[in-house]
Short mmCIF file of C-alpha atoms (C1' of nucleotides) in Angstrom, two decimals:
data_model
loop_
_atom_site.label_atom_id
_atom_site.label_comp_id
_atom_site.label_asym_id
_atom_site.label_seq_id
_atom_site.Cartn_x
_atom_site.Cartn_y
_atom_site.Cartn_z
CA MET I 17 95.88 84.99 76.37
CA GLN I 18 98.91 85.76 74.26
CA VAL I 19 100.44 89.07 73.44
CA THR I 20 99.27 88.69 69.85
CA THR I 21 95.67 88.88 71.06
CA LEU I 22 96.45 91.87 73.24
CA CYS I 23 97.94 93.63 70.22
CA LEU I 24 94.80 92.96 68.22
CA GLY I 25 92.87 94.57 71.05
CA ALA I 26 95.14 97.58 71.06
CA LEU I 27 94.61 98.06 67.34
CA VAL I 28 90.82 98.14 67.75
CA PHE I 29 91.31 101.69 68.98
CA GLY I 30 93.03 102.66 65.76
CA GLU I 31 96.20 102.00 63.81
CA ALA I 32 99.40 102.28 65.75
CA THR I 33 103.12 101.58 65.75
CA GLY I 34 104.76 99.02 67.99
CA TYR I 35 106.10 101.88 70.03
CA GLU I 36 102.63 103.28 70.59
CA ILE I 37 101.23 99.88 71.51
CA ASN I 38 103.95 99.53 74.07
CA LYS I 39 102.94 102.86 75.56
CA MET I 40 99.38 101.66 75.92
CA PHE I 41 100.65 98.91 78.18
CA GLU I 42 103.20 101.07 79.94
CA ASP I 43 101.26 104.24 80.71
CA GLY I 44 98.04 104.04 78.74
CA PRO I 45 94.61 102.53 79.23
CA PHE I 46 95.91 98.95 79.52
CA SER I 47 98.60 99.67 82.06
CA HIS I 48 96.53 98.92 85.14
CA PHE I 49 95.54 95.37 84.32
CA LEU I 50 97.75 94.13 81.50
CA ASP I 51 101.39 94.03 80.64
CA ALA I 52 103.47 93.37 77.57
CA SER I 53 106.81 94.71 76.52
CA TYR I 54 108.90 95.30 73.41
CA GLY I 55 110.42 91.86 73.64
CA SER I 56 107.00 90.35 73.01
CA ILE I 57 105.19 93.10 71.10
CA TYR I 58 107.50 93.36 68.09
CA PRO I 59 107.66 89.63 67.43
CA ALA I 60 103.88 89.47 67.93
CA LEU I 61 103.29 92.14 65.29
CA THR I 62 105.53 90.29 62.87
CA ARG I 63 103.61 87.07 63.45
CA LEU I 64 100.26 88.85 63.09
CA THR I 65 101.37 90.39 59.82
CA ASP I 66 102.50 87.01 58.50
CA GLU I 67 99.12 85.52 59.39
CA GLY I 68 97.21 88.37 57.78
CA LEU I 69 95.54 89.54 60.99
CA VAL I 70 97.08 92.98 60.70
CA THR I 71 98.51 95.06 57.89
CA CYS I 72 101.78 96.92 58.08
CA LYS I 73 102.52 100.02 56.09
CA ALA I 74 105.96 101.49 56.43
CA GLU I 75 106.02 105.27 56.54
CA GLN I 76 109.30 106.58 55.35
CA GLN I 77 110.82 109.25 57.47
CA GLU I 78 113.73 111.45 56.71
CA ARG I 79 116.84 110.40 58.53
CA ARG I 80 114.86 108.08 60.77
CA PRO I 81 114.08 104.42 60.65
CA ASP I 82 110.78 103.71 58.96
CA LYS I 83 107.76 104.01 61.14
CA LYS I 84 105.73 100.83 60.78
CA ILE I 85 102.06 101.51 61.19
CA TYR I 86 99.94 98.50 61.93
CA ALA I 87 96.19 98.21 61.39
CA LEU I 88 93.61 95.51 61.99
CA THR I 89 92.24 93.48 59.11
CA ASP I 90 88.78 91.93 59.11
CA LYS I 91 90.42 88.60 59.80
CA GLY I 92 92.17 90.14 62.78
CA ARG I 93 88.98 91.64 64.10
CA GLN I 94 87.31 88.27 63.81
CA SER I 95 90.21 86.54 65.54
CA LEU I 96 89.91 88.93 68.49
CA SER I 97 86.19 88.32 68.66
CA GLU I 98 86.78 84.58 68.78
CA ALA I 99 89.30 84.99 71.59
CA LEU I 100 86.73 86.98 73.56
CA HIS I 101 84.22 84.18 73.14
CA THR I 102 86.49 81.45 74.51
CA PRO I 103 86.87 81.04 78.29
CA LEU I 104 89.03 83.75 79.79
CA ALA I 105 91.85 83.09 82.23
CA GLU I 106 91.26 84.08 85.82
CA ASP I 107 92.83 87.24 87.10
CA LYS I 108 96.41 86.92 88.10
CA PHE I 109 97.63 88.89 91.02
CA ARG I 110 101.20 88.92 92.24
CA SER I 111 102.29 90.88 95.26
CA GLU I 112 105.77 90.89 96.67
CA PHE I 113 104.45 93.15 99.41
CA LEU I 114 102.11 90.45 100.71
CA PHE I 115 104.92 87.94 100.39
CA ALA I 116 107.09 90.14 102.59
CA VAL I 117 104.23 90.57 105.05
CA LEU I 118 104.27 86.83 105.67
CA PHE I 119 107.68 87.31 107.26
CA ALA I 120 106.92 90.45 109.22
CA HIS I 121 107.84 88.59 112.40
CA LEU I 122 111.37 88.23 111.02
CA LEU I 123 111.81 91.85 110.00
CA PRO I 124 112.67 94.94 112.00
CA ARG I 125 109.67 97.09 112.67
CA SER I 126 111.21 100.01 110.80
CA ARG I 127 111.37 97.95 107.61
CA VAL I 128 107.74 96.85 107.91
CA VAL I 129 106.65 100.45 108.49
CA GLU I 130 108.67 101.51 105.46
CA LEU I 131 107.07 98.84 103.29
CA VAL I 132 103.56 99.85 104.34
CA ASP I 133 104.33 103.53 103.80
CA GLN I 134 105.70 102.90 100.32
CA ARG I 135 102.77 100.75 99.39
CA LEU I 136 100.24 103.18 100.75
CA ALA I 137 101.83 105.99 98.75
CA ALA I 138 101.77 103.91 95.59
CA MET I 139 98.14 102.92 96.14
CA LYS I 140 97.06 106.48 96.77
CA ALA I 141 98.82 107.61 93.62
CA LYS I 142 96.98 104.94 91.64
CA THR I 143 93.68 105.88 93.22
CA GLU I 144 94.14 109.50 92.24
CA GLU I 145 95.24 108.57 88.77
CA LEU I 146 92.10 106.53 88.28
CA ALA I 147 89.85 109.20 89.72
CA ALA I 148 90.36 111.49 86.72
CA LYS I 149 87.86 110.92 83.96
CA ASP I 150 89.30 111.35 80.48
CA PRO I 151 86.70 112.46 77.94
CA GLY I 152 88.48 110.39 75.29
CA ASP I 153 87.88 107.14 77.18
CA THR I 154 85.49 104.60 75.80
CA PRO I 155 82.74 103.24 78.09
CA GLY I 156 84.78 100.07 78.56
CA MET I 157 87.82 102.05 79.68
CA ASP I 158 85.63 104.05 81.99
CA PHE I 159 84.29 100.90 83.60
CA ALA I 160 87.79 99.51 84.06
CA ARG I 161 88.93 102.80 85.54
CA LEU I 162 86.07 102.93 88.04
CA TYR I 163 86.66 99.30 88.90
CA GLY I 164 90.29 99.98 89.62
CA HIS I 165 89.41 103.02 91.65
CA ALA I 166 87.01 101.02 93.82
CA VAL I 167 89.57 98.30 94.45
CA TYR I 168 92.47 100.63 95.18
CA SER I 169 90.30 102.70 97.51
CA ALA I 170 89.39 99.59 99.45
CA SER I 171 93.05 98.69 99.51
CA VAL I 172 94.05 102.05 100.96
CA SER I 173 91.35 101.90 103.61
CA PHE I 174 92.35 98.42 104.64
CA LEU I 175 96.00 99.32 104.94
CA GLU I 176 95.33 102.43 106.96
CA ASN I 177 93.01 100.62 109.34
CA ASN I 178 95.01 97.44 109.73
CA ARG I 179 98.68 98.23 109.30
CA HIS I 180 99.17 97.88 113.04
CA LEU I 181 98.41 94.15 112.72
CA ILE I 182 101.72 93.49 111.00
CA GLU I 183 103.67 96.37 112.43
CA ASP I 184 103.03 95.02 115.91
CA ILE I 185 104.37 91.57 115.13
CA ALA I 186 107.60 92.87 113.64
CA VAL I 187 110.62 92.66 115.89
CA ASP I 188 111.97 95.75 117.59
CA ASP I 189 114.76 97.44 115.73
CA LYS I 190 118.13 96.09 116.73
CA PRO I 191 119.48 98.16 119.66
CA GLN I 192 122.95 98.57 118.12
CA GLU I 193 121.49 99.91 114.89
CA ALA I 194 119.23 102.31 116.73
CA SER I 195 122.03 103.58 118.92
CA ARG I 196 124.36 103.90 115.95
CA GLU I 197 121.83 106.13 114.26
CA VAL I 198 121.39 108.21 117.39
CA HIS I 199 125.11 108.63 117.79
CA THR I 200 125.58 109.95 114.29
CA HIS I 201 122.97 112.56 115.02
CA VAL I 202 124.52 113.52 118.35
CA MET E 2 111.73 88.34 92.75
CA GLN E 3 112.70 84.94 91.51
CA VAL E 4 111.19 81.59 92.32
CA THR E 5 114.29 80.69 94.32
CA THR E 6 113.44 83.44 96.80
CA LEU E 7 109.83 82.32 96.96
CA CYS E 8 111.00 78.81 97.76
CA LEU E 9 113.16 80.12 100.58
CA GLY E 10 110.05 81.82 101.92
CA ALA E 11 108.04 78.64 101.68
CA LEU E 12 110.67 76.78 103.66
CA VAL E 13 110.53 79.28 106.52
CA PHE E 14 107.32 77.52 107.54
CA GLY E 15 109.13 74.21 107.80
CA GLU E 16 110.88 71.63 105.70
CA ALA E 17 108.99 70.47 102.64
CA THR E 18 109.23 68.58 99.38
CA GLY E 19 109.01 70.23 95.97
CA TYR E 20 105.56 68.77 95.66
CA GLU E 21 104.43 70.38 98.90
CA ILE E 22 105.92 73.72 97.94
CA ASN E 23 103.99 73.58 94.71
CA LYS E 24 100.80 73.00 96.69
CA MET E 25 101.48 76.11 98.75
CA PHE E 26 101.35 78.10 95.52
CA GLU E 27 98.48 76.13 94.03
CA ASP E 28 96.04 75.86 96.92
CA GLY E 29 97.89 76.97 100.00
CA PRO E 30 98.65 80.26 101.75
CA PHE E 31 100.56 81.71 98.80
CA SER E 32 97.97 80.93 96.16
CA HIS E 33 96.15 84.25 96.31
CA PHE E 34 99.06 86.52 95.55
CA LEU E 35 101.90 84.44 94.18
CA ASP E 36 102.44 81.77 91.58
CA ALA E 37 105.11 79.30 90.68
CA SER E 38 104.92 75.91 89.08
CA TYR E 39 106.87 72.65 88.86
CA GLY E 40 108.77 73.87 85.86
CA SER E 41 110.38 76.55 87.99
CA ILE E 42 110.25 75.06 91.50
CA TYR E 43 112.30 71.92 90.89
CA PRO E 44 115.12 73.70 89.09
CA ALA E 45 115.04 76.39 91.79
CA LEU E 46 115.47 73.82 94.55
CA THR E 47 118.40 72.28 92.72
CA ARG E 48 120.05 75.66 92.36
CA LEU E 49 119.41 76.51 96.02
CA THR E 50 120.95 73.19 97.11
CA ASP E 51 124.01 73.82 94.96
CA GLU E 52 124.44 77.23 96.52
CA GLY E 53 124.02 75.91 100.05
CA LEU E 54 120.89 77.92 100.81
CA VAL E 55 118.87 74.78 101.49
CA THR E 56 119.69 71.21 102.42
CA CYS E 57 118.18 68.19 100.75
CA LYS E 58 117.76 64.84 102.45
CA ALA E 59 116.36 62.00 100.40
CA GLU E 60 113.92 59.82 102.24
CA GLN E 61 113.75 56.38 100.73
CA GLN E 62 110.30 55.03 100.17
CA GLU E 63 109.26 51.52 99.25
CA ARG E 64 108.28 51.22 95.64
CA ARG E 65 108.17 54.99 95.25
CA PRO E 66 110.65 57.53 94.05
CA ASP E 67 112.67 59.05 96.86
CA LYS E 68 111.03 61.90 98.63
CA LYS E 69 113.43 64.82 98.72
CA ILE E 70 112.89 66.91 101.80
CA TYR E 71 114.30 70.40 101.65
CA ALA E 72 115.12 72.60 104.61
CA LEU E 73 116.49 76.12 105.03
CA THR E 74 120.08 76.69 106.07
CA ASP E 75 121.25 79.76 108.01
CA LYS E 76 122.70 81.05 104.77
CA GLY E 77 119.30 80.60 103.12
CA ARG E 78 117.52 82.37 105.93
CA GLN E 79 119.95 85.24 105.60
CA SER E 80 119.51 85.37 101.84
CA LEU E 81 115.74 85.66 102.25
CA SER E 82 116.20 88.42 104.78
CA GLU E 83 118.41 90.31 102.35
CA ALA E 84 115.81 89.96 99.60
CA LEU E 85 113.19 91.40 101.94
CA HIS E 86 115.40 94.40 102.59
CA THR E 87 115.90 95.30 98.93
CA PRO E 88 113.18 97.27 97.09
CA LEU E 89 110.19 95.11 96.26
CA ALA E 90 108.54 95.00 92.86
CA GLU E 91 105.15 96.64 92.56
CA ASP E 92 102.08 94.48 92.52
CA LYS E 93 101.29 92.94 89.20
CA PHE E 94 97.71 92.53 88.24
CA ARG E 95 96.54 90.93 85.04
CA SER E 96 92.89 90.65 84.14
CA GLU E 97 91.57 89.22 80.92
CA PHE E 98 88.11 90.11 82.15
CA LEU E 99 88.91 93.82 82.13
CA PHE E 100 90.56 93.39 78.74
CA ALA E 101 87.35 91.87 77.42
CA VAL E 102 85.32 94.66 79.00
CA LEU E 103 87.15 97.16 76.82
CA PHE E 104 85.42 95.57 73.86
CA ALA E 105 81.98 95.20 75.38
CA HIS E 106 80.61 97.37 72.57
CA LEU E 107 81.71 94.68 70.11
CA LEU E 108 80.23 91.74 72.00
CA PRO E 109 76.69 90.45 72.22
CA ARG E 110 75.00 91.38 75.44
CA SER E 111 74.55 87.72 76.39
CA ARG E 112 78.32 87.20 76.34
CA VAL E 113 78.97 90.25 78.50
CA VAL E 114 76.35 89.11 81.00
CA GLU E 115 77.94 85.67 81.03
CA LEU E 116 81.39 87.12 81.66
CA VAL E 117 80.13 89.23 84.56
CA ASP E 118 78.23 86.32 86.05
CA GLN E 119 81.25 84.05 85.87
CA ARG E 120 83.49 86.65 87.38
CA LEU E 121 81.07 87.50 90.14
CA ALA E 122 80.78 83.82 91.05
CA ALA E 123 84.57 83.46 91.12
CA MET E 124 84.96 86.58 93.26
CA LYS E 125 82.32 85.47 95.72
CA ALA E 126 83.98 82.10 96.03
CA LYS E 127 87.30 83.79 96.79
CA THR E 128 85.66 86.11 99.30
CA GLU E 129 84.15 83.16 101.16
CA GLU E 130 87.39 81.24 101.03
CA LEU E 131 89.21 84.16 102.60
CA ALA E 132 86.56 84.71 105.24
CA ALA E 133 87.45 81.50 107.06
CA LYS E 134 90.12 81.96 109.70
CA ASP E 135 92.47 79.02 110.01
CA PRO E 136 93.92 78.67 113.53
CA GLY E 137 97.16 77.40 111.97
CA ASP E 138 97.73 80.66 110.13
CA THR E 139 100.55 82.95 111.18
CA PRO E 140 99.76 86.65 111.82
CA GLY E 141 101.24 87.49 108.41
CA MET E 142 98.97 85.02 106.66
CA ASP E 143 96.03 86.39 108.60
CA PHE E 144 96.82 89.90 107.45
CA ALA E 145 97.13 88.78 103.84
CA ARG E 146 93.85 86.90 104.12
CA LEU E 147 91.99 89.88 105.54
CA TYR E 148 93.53 92.11 102.91
CA GLY E 149 92.34 89.82 100.17
CA HIS E 150 88.92 89.63 101.72
CA ALA E 151 88.60 93.40 101.80
CA VAL E 152 89.65 93.75 98.17
CA TYR E 153 87.46 90.96 96.86
CA SER E 154 84.48 92.26 98.79
CA ALA E 155 84.95 95.68 97.22
CA SER E 156 85.25 93.99 93.88
CA VAL E 157 81.97 92.11 94.31
CA SER E 158 80.16 95.25 95.42
CA PHE E 159 81.45 97.21 92.48
CA LEU E 160 80.46 94.58 89.98
CA GLU E 161 76.96 94.20 91.41
CA ASN E 162 76.39 97.94 91.44
CA ASN E 163 77.94 98.78 88.10
CA ARG E 164 77.56 95.80 85.79
CA HIS E 165 74.83 97.63 83.92
CA LEU E 166 77.43 100.12 82.69
CA ILE E 167 79.00 97.57 80.38
CA GLU E 168 75.97 95.40 79.83
CA ASP E 169 74.14 98.39 78.42
CA ILE E 170 76.82 99.20 75.88
CA ALA E 171 76.99 95.65 74.55
CA VAL E 172 75.20 95.09 71.28
CA ASP E 173 71.86 93.31 71.20
CA ASP E 174 72.13 89.63 70.51
CA LYS E 175 72.06 88.98 66.82
CA PRO E 176 68.46 88.57 65.68
CA GLN E 177 69.15 85.40 63.70
CA GLU E 178 70.81 83.82 66.71
CA ALA E 179 68.03 84.83 69.02
CA SER E 180 65.34 83.60 66.67
CA ARG E 181 67.22 80.37 66.10
CA GLU E 182 67.21 79.75 69.82
CA VAL E 183 63.56 80.55 70.05
CA HIS E 184 62.73 78.26 67.17
CA THR E 185 64.51 75.34 68.72
CA HIS E 186 62.43 75.86 71.82
CA VAL E 187 59.19 76.14 69.88
"C1'" DA P 27 85.63 42.91 90.06
"C1'" DT P 28 87.38 46.31 87.21
"C1'" DT P 29 88.18 50.68 85.58
"C1'" DC P 30 88.90 55.36 86.25
"C1'" DT P 31 90.26 59.24 88.54
"C1'" DC P 32 92.78 61.47 92.01
"C1'" DA P 33 96.78 62.15 94.99
"C1'" DT P 34 101.72 61.53 95.79
"C1'" DA P 35 106.32 62.68 93.85
"C1'" DT P 36 110.06 64.02 90.65
"C1'" DA P 37 111.70 65.89 86.39
"C1'" DT P 38 112.27 68.00 81.71
"C1'" DC P 39 111.14 70.17 77.05
"C1'" DG P 40 109.23 73.69 74.14
"C1'" DG P 41 107.88 77.92 73.69
"C1'" DC P 42 106.47 82.34 75.34
"C1'" DC P 43 107.73 86.42 77.61
"C1'" DC P 44 110.47 90.04 80.31
"C1'" DT P 45 114.78 92.55 81.07
"C1'" DA P 46 118.36 94.69 79.31
"C1'" DT P 47 120.75 96.38 75.60
"C1'" DA P 48 121.98 98.39 70.84
"C1'" DT P 49 121.09 101.87 67.43
"C1'" DA P 50 120.02 106.65 66.01
"C1'" DG P 51 118.33 111.20 65.30
"C1'" DA P 52 115.56 115.27 67.39
"C1'" DC P 53 114.91 118.41 70.88
"C1'" DA P 54 115.19 120.75 75.31
"C1'" DC P 55 117.54 122.15 79.43
"C1'" DG P 56 121.18 124.14 81.85
"C1'" DC Q 5 127.86 121.81 74.41
"C1'" DG Q 6 127.04 117.81 76.90
"C1'" DT Q 7 123.18 115.26 79.10
"C1'" DG Q 8 118.96 113.47 79.28
"C1'" DT Q 9 114.47 112.40 77.32
"C1'" DC Q 10 111.50 111.11 73.52
"C1'" DT Q 11 110.62 108.72 69.26
"C1'" DA Q 12 111.26 104.12 67.03
"C1'" DT Q 13 112.73 99.34 65.90
"C1'" DA Q 14 114.93 95.09 67.09
"C1'" DT Q 15 117.29 91.08 69.39
"C1'" DA Q 16 119.83 88.05 72.75
"C1'" DG Q 17 119.71 85.80 77.15
"C1'" DG Q 18 117.57 83.85 80.53
"C1'" DG Q 19 113.45 82.88 83.46
"C1'" DC Q 20 109.04 80.84 83.82
"C1'" DC Q 21 104.57 78.35 82.58
"C1'" DG Q 22 102.11 74.55 80.55
"C1'" DA Q 23 102.21 70.12 79.14
"C1'" DT Q 24 103.97 65.80 79.43
"C1'" DA Q 25 106.37 61.46 81.16
"C1'" DT Q 26 106.94 58.09 84.82
"C1'" DA Q 27 105.30 55.17 88.93
"C1'" DT Q 28 102.16 53.65 92.31
"C1'" DG Q 29 98.52 53.51 95.75
"C1'" DA Q 30 93.81 54.73 97.33
"C1'" DG Q 31 89.31 55.28 96.71
"C1'" DA Q 32 85.21 55.98 93.82
"C1'" DA Q 33 82.43 54.70 90.17
"C1'" DT Q 34 80.30 51.23 87.25
#
DNA sequence: ATTCTCATATATCGGCCCTATATAGACACG
DNA sequence: CGTGTCTATATAGGGCCGATATATGAGAAT
C-alpha cells in the first residue's frame, strides 16, 4: 500500500495540510501501526492532486508560505474504497531488539540487561499511551488502540517473565572493564 | 540498521551463500522480525567483501553458475559487535489491517468480517509455527520464538474477543448486492 | 513422454520511500 | 537577546523492495 493511499485515508478524517498529515503518522492516530514522512507525503499529495483524487486550496498567509489545504474528492474516496477491497499486505514487523537478542551469547551481560531495560521502558510507555481513551477517537481508532494495548501488555509481561533467558546466556562483563569502573569509583 | 549489518548477523551462524541468507529472511529464523531481499542482499555482500568484513570463495559447479560462499572475518565480527553496542532503532510495525479497520464504518460488514477472518487465520498459523521448538535453535532464537508466540497469542485472543467492535460499526451489505446474491442462488 | 512448476543461484533496474537538510517567520523561555 | 520549538513546504541523496532475467535440475502433474 502506497503513501498516496495512506494520505487518502488521512483525509477521510477531514481536510488537512501536508504538515498535519505528517503529524498523524508521527504522533497521531496512525503512529502506532503506520509510517510515512515528508519525503513521501508531499510528492504523494502532488500526485493525488494531479490525478484529481484530492483538491488543494492554497490559503494565503501574511508573511508565511501559503498553507495548502488538501481535501478528498469523490474520486479519491472511491479510490480508497477500492484499495480497501483489494487484498491487504500482511503486517510487517521489524525489531532490531530481537535481532540483537540472537547474539546475546556474544554480548556482555550488562549490555543485554541495558537493552531489555530500555525496551521494557519503551513498551510500558506505549502501553500507558494506549490506555488513555480519547473521546474524539472514532470506533476504528478505539479498536486499534485497544489492540495495541493488548499486544504491548503481552509484550511487557513476556519480557518481565523471561528476560533471564537471554540475560543468563550473555557473557560475563569483561573483568578489566569491571575493575576499571570500580577503580574510578574508589 | 542496514542490510549489511543484518548479513553480518546471518553469517555468525556459519558461512552461507546470498541465496541462503535470503532464505533466512524469507522463511528462516529472521523471517518473523526482519526483512531483506535479493535487491539489497547481493549488493550488501559485495560491499562487505570490498571492505574486508566478509570473505567470498567461489565454488565452481558443473553447468551451474559459481556458488559464492561468504564467511565472516574478524573485522566483520567486530563490526557487528560495534553495531550491537550502538543505540538500536525502535521496533517498526506496519499493519494495513489496522489501517483498514479505521474505515470499518465505510466498508460493508461482509468485507470487515472477511478481513478479520483472514487475519485471524494468518495469526493462528504464525502462532502454531512459533510453538514448535527446533532443537537446532540457539537460545537467542528460542527467546525470539517464544516472544513471538506470546504476542501472536495475545493478538488472536484480542481479535476473537473484540472483533464485534468493528464488525458492528460496518455498514450493512448493500441491499442490491445482497439481493443479487440471493437471486443467483434462487 | 512431456510439460509445468519448484528449487537452486546470481544479479540488476526502476521506482518508491526515508533521512537529512534548507528556508522562514512566530513565539516562548531564560 | 539568543536559543529552541512550532508551523509549513520542499528536495536531494541514497537505501531498499519488487520484478525481472538467466540457467539448470528435480520432481510432479497430465
